[in-house]
PDB file of C-alpha atoms and ligand atoms in Angstrom:
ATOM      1  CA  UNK A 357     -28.870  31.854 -70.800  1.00  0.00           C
ATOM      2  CA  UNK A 358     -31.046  28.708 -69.067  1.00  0.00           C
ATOM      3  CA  UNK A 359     -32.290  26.474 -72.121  1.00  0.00           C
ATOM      4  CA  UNK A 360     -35.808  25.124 -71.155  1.00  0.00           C
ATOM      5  CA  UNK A 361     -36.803  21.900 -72.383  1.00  0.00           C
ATOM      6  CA  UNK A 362     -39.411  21.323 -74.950  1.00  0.00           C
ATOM      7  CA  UNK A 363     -40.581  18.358 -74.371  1.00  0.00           C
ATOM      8  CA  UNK A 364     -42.817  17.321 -70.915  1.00  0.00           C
ATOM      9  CA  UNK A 365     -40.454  14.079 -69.148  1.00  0.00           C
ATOM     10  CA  UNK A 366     -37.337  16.782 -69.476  1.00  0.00           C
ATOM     11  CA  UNK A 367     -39.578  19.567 -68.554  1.00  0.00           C
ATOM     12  CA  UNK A 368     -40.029  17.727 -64.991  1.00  0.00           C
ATOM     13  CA  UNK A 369     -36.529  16.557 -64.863  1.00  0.00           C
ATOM     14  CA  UNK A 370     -35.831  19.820 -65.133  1.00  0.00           C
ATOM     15  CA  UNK A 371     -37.568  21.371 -62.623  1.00  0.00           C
ATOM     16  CA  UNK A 372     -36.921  18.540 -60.239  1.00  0.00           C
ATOM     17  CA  UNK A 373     -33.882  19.347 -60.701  1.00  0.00           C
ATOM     18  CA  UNK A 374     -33.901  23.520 -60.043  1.00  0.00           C
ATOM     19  CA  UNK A 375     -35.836  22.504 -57.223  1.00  0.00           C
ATOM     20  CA  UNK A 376     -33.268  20.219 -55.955  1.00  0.00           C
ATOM     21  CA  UNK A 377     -30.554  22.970 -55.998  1.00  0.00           C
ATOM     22  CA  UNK A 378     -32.691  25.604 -54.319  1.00  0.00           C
ATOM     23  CA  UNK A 379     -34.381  23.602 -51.713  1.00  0.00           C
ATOM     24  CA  UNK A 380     -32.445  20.528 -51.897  1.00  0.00           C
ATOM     25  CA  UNK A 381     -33.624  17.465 -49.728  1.00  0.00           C
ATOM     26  CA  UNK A 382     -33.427  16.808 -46.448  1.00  0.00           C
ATOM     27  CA  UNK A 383     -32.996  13.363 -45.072  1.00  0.00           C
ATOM     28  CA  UNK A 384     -35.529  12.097 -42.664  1.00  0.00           C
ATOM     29  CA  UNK A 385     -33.916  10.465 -40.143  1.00  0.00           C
ATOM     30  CA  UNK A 386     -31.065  13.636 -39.201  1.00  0.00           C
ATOM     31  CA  UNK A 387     -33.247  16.361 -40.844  1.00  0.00           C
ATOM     32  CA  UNK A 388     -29.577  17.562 -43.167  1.00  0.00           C
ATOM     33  CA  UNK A 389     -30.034  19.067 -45.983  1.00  0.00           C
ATOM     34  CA  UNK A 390     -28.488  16.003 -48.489  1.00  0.00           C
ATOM     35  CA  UNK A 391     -25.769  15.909 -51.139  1.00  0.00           C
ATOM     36  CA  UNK A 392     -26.134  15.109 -54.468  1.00  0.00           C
ATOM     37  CA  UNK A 393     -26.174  11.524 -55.135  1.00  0.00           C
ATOM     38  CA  UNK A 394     -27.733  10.590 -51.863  1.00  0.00           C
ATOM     39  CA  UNK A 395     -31.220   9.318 -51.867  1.00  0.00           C
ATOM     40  CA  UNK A 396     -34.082   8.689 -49.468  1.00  0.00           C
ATOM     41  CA  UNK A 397     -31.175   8.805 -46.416  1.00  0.00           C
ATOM     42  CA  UNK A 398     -28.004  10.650 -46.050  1.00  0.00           C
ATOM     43  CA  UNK A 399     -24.939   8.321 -46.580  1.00  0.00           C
ATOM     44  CA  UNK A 400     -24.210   8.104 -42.246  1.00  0.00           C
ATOM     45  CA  UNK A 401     -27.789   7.470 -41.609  1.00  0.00           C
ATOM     46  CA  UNK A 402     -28.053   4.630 -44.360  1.00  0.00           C
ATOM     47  CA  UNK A 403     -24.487   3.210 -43.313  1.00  0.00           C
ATOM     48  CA  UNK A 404     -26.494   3.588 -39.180  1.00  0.00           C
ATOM     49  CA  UNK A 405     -29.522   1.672 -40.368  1.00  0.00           C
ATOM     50  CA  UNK A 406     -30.107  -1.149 -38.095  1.00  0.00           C
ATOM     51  CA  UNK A 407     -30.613  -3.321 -40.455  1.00  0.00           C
ATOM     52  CA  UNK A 408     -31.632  -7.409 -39.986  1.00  0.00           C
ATOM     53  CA  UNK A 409     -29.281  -9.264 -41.957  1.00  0.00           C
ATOM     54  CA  UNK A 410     -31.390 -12.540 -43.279  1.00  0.00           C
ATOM     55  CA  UNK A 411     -30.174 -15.593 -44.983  1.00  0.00           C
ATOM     56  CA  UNK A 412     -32.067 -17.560 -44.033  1.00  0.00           C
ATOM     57  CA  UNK A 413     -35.896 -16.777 -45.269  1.00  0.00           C
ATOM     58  CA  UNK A 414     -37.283 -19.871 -43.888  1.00  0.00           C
ATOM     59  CA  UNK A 415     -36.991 -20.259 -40.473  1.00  0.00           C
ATOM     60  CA  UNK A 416     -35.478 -16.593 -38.842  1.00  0.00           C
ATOM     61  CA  UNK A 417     -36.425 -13.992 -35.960  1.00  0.00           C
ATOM     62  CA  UNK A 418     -39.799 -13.205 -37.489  1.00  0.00           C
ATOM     63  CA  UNK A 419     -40.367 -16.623 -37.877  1.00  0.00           C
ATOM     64  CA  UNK A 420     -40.167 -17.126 -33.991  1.00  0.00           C
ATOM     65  CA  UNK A 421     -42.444 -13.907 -33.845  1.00  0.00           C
ATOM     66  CA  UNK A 422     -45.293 -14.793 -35.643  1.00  0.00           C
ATOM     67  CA  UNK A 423     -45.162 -18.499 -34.341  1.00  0.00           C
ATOM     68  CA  UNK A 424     -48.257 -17.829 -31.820  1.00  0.00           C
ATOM     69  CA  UNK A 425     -50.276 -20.544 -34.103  1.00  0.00           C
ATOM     70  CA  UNK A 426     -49.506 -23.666 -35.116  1.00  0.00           C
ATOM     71  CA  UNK A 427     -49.599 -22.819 -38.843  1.00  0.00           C
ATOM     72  CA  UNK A 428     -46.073 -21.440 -40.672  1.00  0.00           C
ATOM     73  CA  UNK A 429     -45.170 -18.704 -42.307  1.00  0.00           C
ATOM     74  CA  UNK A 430     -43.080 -19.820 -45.460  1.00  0.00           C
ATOM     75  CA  UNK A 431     -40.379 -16.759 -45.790  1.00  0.00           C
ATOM     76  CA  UNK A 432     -40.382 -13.672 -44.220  1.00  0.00           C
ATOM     77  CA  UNK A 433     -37.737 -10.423 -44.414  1.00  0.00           C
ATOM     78  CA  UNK A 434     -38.154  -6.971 -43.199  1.00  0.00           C
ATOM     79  CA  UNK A 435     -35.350  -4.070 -44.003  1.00  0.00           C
ATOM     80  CA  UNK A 436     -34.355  -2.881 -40.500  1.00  0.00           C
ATOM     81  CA  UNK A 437     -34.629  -3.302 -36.246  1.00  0.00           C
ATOM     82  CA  UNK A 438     -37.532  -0.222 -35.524  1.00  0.00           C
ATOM     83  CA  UNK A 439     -36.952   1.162 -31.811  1.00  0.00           C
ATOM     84  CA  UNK A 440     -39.343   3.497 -30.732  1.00  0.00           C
ATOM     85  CA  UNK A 441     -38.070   6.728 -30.050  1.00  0.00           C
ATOM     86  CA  UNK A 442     -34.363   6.070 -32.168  1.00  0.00           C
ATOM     87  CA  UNK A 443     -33.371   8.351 -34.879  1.00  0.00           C
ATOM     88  CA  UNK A 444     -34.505   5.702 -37.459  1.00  0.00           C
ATOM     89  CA  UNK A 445     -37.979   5.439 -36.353  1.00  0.00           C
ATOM     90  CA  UNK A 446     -38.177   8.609 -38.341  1.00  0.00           C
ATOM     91  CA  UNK A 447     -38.700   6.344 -41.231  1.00  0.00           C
ATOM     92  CA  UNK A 448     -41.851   4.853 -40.314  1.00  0.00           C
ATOM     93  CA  UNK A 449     -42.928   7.567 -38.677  1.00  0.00           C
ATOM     94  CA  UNK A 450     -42.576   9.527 -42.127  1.00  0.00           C
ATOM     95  CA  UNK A 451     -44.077   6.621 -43.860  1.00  0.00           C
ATOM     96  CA  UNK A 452     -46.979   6.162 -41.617  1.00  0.00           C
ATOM     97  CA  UNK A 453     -48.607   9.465 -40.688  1.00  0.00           C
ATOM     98  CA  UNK A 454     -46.222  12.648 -42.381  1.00  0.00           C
ATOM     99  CA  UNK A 455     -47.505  11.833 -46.161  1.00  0.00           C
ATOM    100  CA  UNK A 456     -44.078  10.844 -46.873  1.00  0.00           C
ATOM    101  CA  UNK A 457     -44.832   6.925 -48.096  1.00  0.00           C
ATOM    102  CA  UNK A 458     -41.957   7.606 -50.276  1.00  0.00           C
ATOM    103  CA  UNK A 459     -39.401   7.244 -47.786  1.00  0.00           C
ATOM    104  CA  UNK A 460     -40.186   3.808 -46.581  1.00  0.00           C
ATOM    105  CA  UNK A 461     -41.213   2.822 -50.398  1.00  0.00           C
ATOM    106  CA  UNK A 462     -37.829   3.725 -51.640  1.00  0.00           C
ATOM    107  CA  UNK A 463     -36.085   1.625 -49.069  1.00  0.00           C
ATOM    108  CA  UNK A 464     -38.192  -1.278 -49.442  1.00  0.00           C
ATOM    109  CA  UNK A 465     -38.024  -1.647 -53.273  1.00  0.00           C
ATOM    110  CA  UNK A 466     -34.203  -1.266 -52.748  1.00  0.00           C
ATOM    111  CA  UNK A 467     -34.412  -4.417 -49.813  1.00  0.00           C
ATOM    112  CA  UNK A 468     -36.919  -6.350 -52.612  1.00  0.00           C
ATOM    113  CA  UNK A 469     -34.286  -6.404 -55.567  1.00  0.00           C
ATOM    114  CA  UNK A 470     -32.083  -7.887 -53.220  1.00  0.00           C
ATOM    115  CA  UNK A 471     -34.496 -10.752 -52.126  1.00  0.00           C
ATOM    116  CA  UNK A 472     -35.640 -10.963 -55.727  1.00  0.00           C
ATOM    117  CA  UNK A 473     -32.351 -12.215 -56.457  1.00  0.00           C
ATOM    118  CA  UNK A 474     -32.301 -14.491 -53.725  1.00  0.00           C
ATOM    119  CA  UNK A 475     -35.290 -16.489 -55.241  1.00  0.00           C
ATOM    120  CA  UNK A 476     -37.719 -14.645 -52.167  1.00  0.00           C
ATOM    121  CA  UNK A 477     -40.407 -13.932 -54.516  1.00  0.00           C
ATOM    122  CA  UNK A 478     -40.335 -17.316 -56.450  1.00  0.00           C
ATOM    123  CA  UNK A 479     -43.714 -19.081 -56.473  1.00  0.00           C
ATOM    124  CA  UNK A 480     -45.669 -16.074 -55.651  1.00  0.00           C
ATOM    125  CA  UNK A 481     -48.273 -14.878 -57.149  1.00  0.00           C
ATOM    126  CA  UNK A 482     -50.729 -12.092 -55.367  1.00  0.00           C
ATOM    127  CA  UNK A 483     -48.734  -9.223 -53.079  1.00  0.00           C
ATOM    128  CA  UNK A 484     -51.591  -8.493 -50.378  1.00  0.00           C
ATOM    129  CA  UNK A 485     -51.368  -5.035 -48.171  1.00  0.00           C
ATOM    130  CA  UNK A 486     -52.688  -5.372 -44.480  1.00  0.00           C
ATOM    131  CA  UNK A 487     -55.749  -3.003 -44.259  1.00  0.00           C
ATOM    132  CA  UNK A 488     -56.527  -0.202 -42.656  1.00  0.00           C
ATOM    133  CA  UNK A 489     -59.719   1.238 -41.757  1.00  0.00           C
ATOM    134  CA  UNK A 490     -61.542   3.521 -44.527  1.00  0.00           C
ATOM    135  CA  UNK A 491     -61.896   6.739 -41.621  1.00  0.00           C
ATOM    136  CA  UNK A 492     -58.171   6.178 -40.711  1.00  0.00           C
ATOM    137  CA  UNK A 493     -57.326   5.479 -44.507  1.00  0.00           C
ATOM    138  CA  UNK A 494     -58.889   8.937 -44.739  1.00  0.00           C
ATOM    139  CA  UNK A 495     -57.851  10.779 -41.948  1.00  0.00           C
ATOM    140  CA  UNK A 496     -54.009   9.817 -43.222  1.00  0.00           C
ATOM    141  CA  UNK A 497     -54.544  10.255 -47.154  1.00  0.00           C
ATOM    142  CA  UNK A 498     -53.167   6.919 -47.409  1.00  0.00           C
ATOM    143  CA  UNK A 499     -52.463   3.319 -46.488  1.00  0.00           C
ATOM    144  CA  UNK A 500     -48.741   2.886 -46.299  1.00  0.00           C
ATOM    145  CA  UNK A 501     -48.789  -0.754 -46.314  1.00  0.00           C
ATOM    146  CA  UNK A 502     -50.619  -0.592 -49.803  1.00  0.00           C
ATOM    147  CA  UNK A 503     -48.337   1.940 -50.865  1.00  0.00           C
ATOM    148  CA  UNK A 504     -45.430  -0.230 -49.601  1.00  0.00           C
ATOM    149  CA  UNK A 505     -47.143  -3.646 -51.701  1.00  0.00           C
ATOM    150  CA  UNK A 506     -47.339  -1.349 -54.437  1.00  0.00           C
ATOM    151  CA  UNK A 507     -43.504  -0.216 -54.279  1.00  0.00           C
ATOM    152  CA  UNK A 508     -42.623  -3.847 -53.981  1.00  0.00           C
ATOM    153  CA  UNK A 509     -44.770  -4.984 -57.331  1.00  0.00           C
ATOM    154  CA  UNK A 510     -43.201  -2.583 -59.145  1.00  0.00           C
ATOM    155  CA  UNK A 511     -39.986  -4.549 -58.379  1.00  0.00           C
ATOM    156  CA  UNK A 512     -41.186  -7.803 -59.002  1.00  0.00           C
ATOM    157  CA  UNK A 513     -44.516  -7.348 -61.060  1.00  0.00           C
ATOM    158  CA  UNK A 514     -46.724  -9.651 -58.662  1.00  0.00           C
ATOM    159  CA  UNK A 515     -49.885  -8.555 -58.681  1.00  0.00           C
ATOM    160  CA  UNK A 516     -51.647  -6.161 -55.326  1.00  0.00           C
ATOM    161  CA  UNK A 517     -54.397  -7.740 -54.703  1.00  0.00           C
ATOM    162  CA  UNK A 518     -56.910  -6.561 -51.807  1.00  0.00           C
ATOM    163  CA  UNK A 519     -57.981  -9.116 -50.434  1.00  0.00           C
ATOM    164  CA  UNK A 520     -58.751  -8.437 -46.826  1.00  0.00           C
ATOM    165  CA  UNK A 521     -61.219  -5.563 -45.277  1.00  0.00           C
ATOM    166  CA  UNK A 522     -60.460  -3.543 -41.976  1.00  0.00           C
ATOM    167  CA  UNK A 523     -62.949  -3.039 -39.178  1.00  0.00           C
ATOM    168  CA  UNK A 524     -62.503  -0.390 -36.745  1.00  0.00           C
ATOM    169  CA  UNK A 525     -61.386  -1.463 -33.440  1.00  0.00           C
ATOM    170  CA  UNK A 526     -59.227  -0.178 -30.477  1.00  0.00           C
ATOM    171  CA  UNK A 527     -56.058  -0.128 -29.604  1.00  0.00           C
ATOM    172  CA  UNK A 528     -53.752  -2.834 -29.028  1.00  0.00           C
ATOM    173  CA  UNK A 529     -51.830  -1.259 -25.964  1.00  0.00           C
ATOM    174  CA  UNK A 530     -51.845  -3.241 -23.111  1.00  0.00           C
ATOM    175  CA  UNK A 531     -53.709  -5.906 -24.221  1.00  0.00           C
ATOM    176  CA  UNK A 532     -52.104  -9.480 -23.166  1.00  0.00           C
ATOM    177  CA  UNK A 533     -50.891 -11.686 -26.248  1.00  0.00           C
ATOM    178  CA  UNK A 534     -53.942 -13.938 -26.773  1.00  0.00           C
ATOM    179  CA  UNK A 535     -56.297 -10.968 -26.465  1.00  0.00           C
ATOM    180  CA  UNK A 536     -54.340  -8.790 -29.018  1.00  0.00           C
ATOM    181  CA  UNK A 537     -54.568 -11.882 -31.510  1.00  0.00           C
ATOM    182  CA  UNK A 538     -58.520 -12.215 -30.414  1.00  0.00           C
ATOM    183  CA  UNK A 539     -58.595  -8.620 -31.281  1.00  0.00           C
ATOM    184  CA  UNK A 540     -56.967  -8.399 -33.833  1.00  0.00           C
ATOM    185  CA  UNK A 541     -59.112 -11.894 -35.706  1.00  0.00           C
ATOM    186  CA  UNK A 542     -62.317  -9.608 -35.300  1.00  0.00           C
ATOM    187  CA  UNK A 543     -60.468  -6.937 -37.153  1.00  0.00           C
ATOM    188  CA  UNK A 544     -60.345  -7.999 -40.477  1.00  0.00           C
ATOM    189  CA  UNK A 545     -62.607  -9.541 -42.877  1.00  0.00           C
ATOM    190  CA  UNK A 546     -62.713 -10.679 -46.362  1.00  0.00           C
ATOM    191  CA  UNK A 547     -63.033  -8.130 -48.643  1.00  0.00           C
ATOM    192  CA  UNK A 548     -66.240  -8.149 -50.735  1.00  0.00           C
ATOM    193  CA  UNK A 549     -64.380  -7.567 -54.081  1.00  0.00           C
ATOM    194  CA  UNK A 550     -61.863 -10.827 -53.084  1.00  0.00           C
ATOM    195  CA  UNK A 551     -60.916 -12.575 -55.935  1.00  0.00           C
ATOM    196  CA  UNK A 552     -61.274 -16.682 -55.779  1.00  0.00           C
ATOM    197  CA  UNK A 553     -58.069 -17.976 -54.303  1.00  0.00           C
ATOM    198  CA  UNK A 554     -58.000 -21.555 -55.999  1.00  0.00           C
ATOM    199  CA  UNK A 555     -55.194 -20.406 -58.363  1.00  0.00           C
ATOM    200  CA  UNK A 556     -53.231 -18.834 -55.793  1.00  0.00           C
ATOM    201  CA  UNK A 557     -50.554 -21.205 -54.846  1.00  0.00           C
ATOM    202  CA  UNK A 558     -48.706 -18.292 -52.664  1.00  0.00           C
ATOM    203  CA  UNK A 559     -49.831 -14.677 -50.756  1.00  0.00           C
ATOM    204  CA  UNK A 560     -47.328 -12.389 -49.451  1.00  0.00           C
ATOM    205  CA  UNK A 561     -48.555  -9.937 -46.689  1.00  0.00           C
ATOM    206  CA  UNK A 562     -46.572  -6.955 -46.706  1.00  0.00           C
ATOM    207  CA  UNK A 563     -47.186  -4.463 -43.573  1.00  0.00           C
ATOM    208  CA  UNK A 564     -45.315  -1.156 -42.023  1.00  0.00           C
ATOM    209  CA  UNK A 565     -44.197  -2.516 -38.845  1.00  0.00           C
ATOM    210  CA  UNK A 566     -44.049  -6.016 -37.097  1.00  0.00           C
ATOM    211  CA  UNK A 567     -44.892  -5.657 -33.453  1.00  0.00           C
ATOM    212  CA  UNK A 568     -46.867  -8.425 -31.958  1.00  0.00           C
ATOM    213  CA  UNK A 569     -46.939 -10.108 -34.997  1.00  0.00           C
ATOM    214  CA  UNK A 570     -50.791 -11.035 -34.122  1.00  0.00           C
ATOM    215  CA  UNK A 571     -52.184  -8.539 -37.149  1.00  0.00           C
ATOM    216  CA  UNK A 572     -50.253 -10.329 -39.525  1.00  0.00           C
ATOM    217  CA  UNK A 573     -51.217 -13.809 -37.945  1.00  0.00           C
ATOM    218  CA  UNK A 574     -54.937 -12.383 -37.842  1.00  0.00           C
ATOM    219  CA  UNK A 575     -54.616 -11.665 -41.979  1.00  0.00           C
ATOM    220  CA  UNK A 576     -52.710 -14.951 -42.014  1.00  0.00           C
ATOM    221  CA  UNK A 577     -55.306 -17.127 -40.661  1.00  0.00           C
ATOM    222  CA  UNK A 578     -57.905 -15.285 -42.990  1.00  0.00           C
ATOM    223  CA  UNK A 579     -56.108 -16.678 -46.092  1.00  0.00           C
ATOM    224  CA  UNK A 580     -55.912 -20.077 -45.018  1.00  0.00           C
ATOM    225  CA  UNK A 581     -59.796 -20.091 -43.948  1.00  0.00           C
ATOM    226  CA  UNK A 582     -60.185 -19.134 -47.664  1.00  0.00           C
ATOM    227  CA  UNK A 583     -57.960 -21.426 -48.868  1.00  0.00           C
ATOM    228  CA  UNK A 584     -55.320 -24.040 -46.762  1.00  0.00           C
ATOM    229  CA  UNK A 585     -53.101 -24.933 -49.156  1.00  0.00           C
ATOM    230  CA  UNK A 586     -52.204 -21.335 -50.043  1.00  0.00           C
ATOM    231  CA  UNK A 587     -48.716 -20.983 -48.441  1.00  0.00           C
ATOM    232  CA  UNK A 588     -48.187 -17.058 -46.864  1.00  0.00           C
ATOM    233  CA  UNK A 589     -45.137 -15.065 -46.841  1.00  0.00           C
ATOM    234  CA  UNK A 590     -44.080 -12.039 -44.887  1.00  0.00           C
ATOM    235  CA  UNK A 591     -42.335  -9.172 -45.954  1.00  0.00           C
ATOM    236  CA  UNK A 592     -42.305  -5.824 -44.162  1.00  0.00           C
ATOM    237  CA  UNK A 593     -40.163  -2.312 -43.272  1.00  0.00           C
ATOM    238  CA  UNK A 594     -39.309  -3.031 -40.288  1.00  0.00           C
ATOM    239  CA  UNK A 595     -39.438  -5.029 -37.301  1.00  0.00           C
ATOM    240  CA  UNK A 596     -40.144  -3.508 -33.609  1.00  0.00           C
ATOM    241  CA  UNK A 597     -37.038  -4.790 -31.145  1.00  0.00           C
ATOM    242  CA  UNK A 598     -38.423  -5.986 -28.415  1.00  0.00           C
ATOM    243  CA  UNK A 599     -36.313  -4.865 -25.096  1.00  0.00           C
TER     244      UNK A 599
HETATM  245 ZN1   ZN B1887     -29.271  11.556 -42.215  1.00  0.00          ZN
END
């Protein structure tokens, strides 16, 4: 006979787990049902991942990215090389618009206790999410870039703070570089609830997907109107390859 648990946490271990063995879970990125002891991706699509191997926070490929301005970003990491249309953009693509935050969450906390040990985080002391407007907030349920901040405090136990608003504006499809950034300035505001930033000696922006780089830049340049001595860090899921 099945002995139930009395108490409530083994209750939904429990059924987590009966659920597990009757519908177990499939991985994202090859839609396989997975084994036990594999999480978020099956072992051959984690050991696939394209991931961007970074030593060097300071000076890197996002750094050459999001140098359309004159001002720096101090560190910046992301987990993995996003191609449109690969197996692996399943991730974001799960993350972004199929309610599954979890997916890119998971992978991202696992990629932040590896910086954390690198001395990434040190000095900082506010995580902020890039924004999203409040009718696509609600059209999607979510914002997976606060969802990712908030997987990535729970690592480190900085602070989310939100400090910057979304407009709505169009796309940024065919747009040439300086007009994306243009676009993407009158995008974001500061967000009426912003805290004062005179204690904050260091922001990191955490977003999905680097493209352009300009939205960051635009959320960048935002923070240092507020306050220039604030240094801003960069930390994301992934990173588009450009062809
Ligand atoms: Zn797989």
């Amino acid at each position: 006979m099945i002995m139930m648990p009395t108490d409530f946490t083994s209750l939904r271990t429990w059924v987590s787990e009966l659920v597990d063995v009757v519908m177990p879970p499939v991985c994202p990125v090859c839609g396989k049902a997975m084994l036990p002891g594999e999480r978020t991706l099956c072992l051959q699509c984690r050991f696939e991942l394209p991931r961007i191997a970074i030593s060097d926070f300071t000076d890197n490929e996002i750094h050459t990215r999001l140098a359309m301005t004159a001002r720096p970003i101090t560190r910046a990491s992301s987990v993995f090389h996003y191609l449109p249309a690969s197996p692996h953009s399943r991730i974001v693509l799960a993350t972004k618009y199929a309610r599954r935050p979890d997916v890119g969450c998971s992978l991202l906390a696992e990629h932040a206790r590896t910086l954390m040990s690198q001395g990434f985080f040190d000095g900082i002391d506010m995580i902020v999410p890039v924004p999203v407007h409040w009718i696509k907030r609600l059209r999607r349920g979510y914002n997976q870039s606060e969802e990712l901040a908030r997987a990535v405090s729970s690592v480190t136990s900085i602070p989310v703070i939100s400090l910057i608003s979304a407009r709505r504006h169009g796309t940024q499809t065919h747009r040439s570089a300086s007009l994306r950034l243009d676009n993407a300035r009158s995008a974001f505001h500061v967000s009426p609830t912003a805290p004062d930033l005179a204690d904050a000696s260091h922001i990191l922006l955490i977003d999905d997907v680097i493209t352009t780089g300009a939205t960051l830049i635009a959320c960048r340049d935002i923070i240092h109107a507020l306050s220039p001595a604030t240094a801003v860090s960069v930390l994301t899921l992934a990173l588009t390859r450009l062809r």
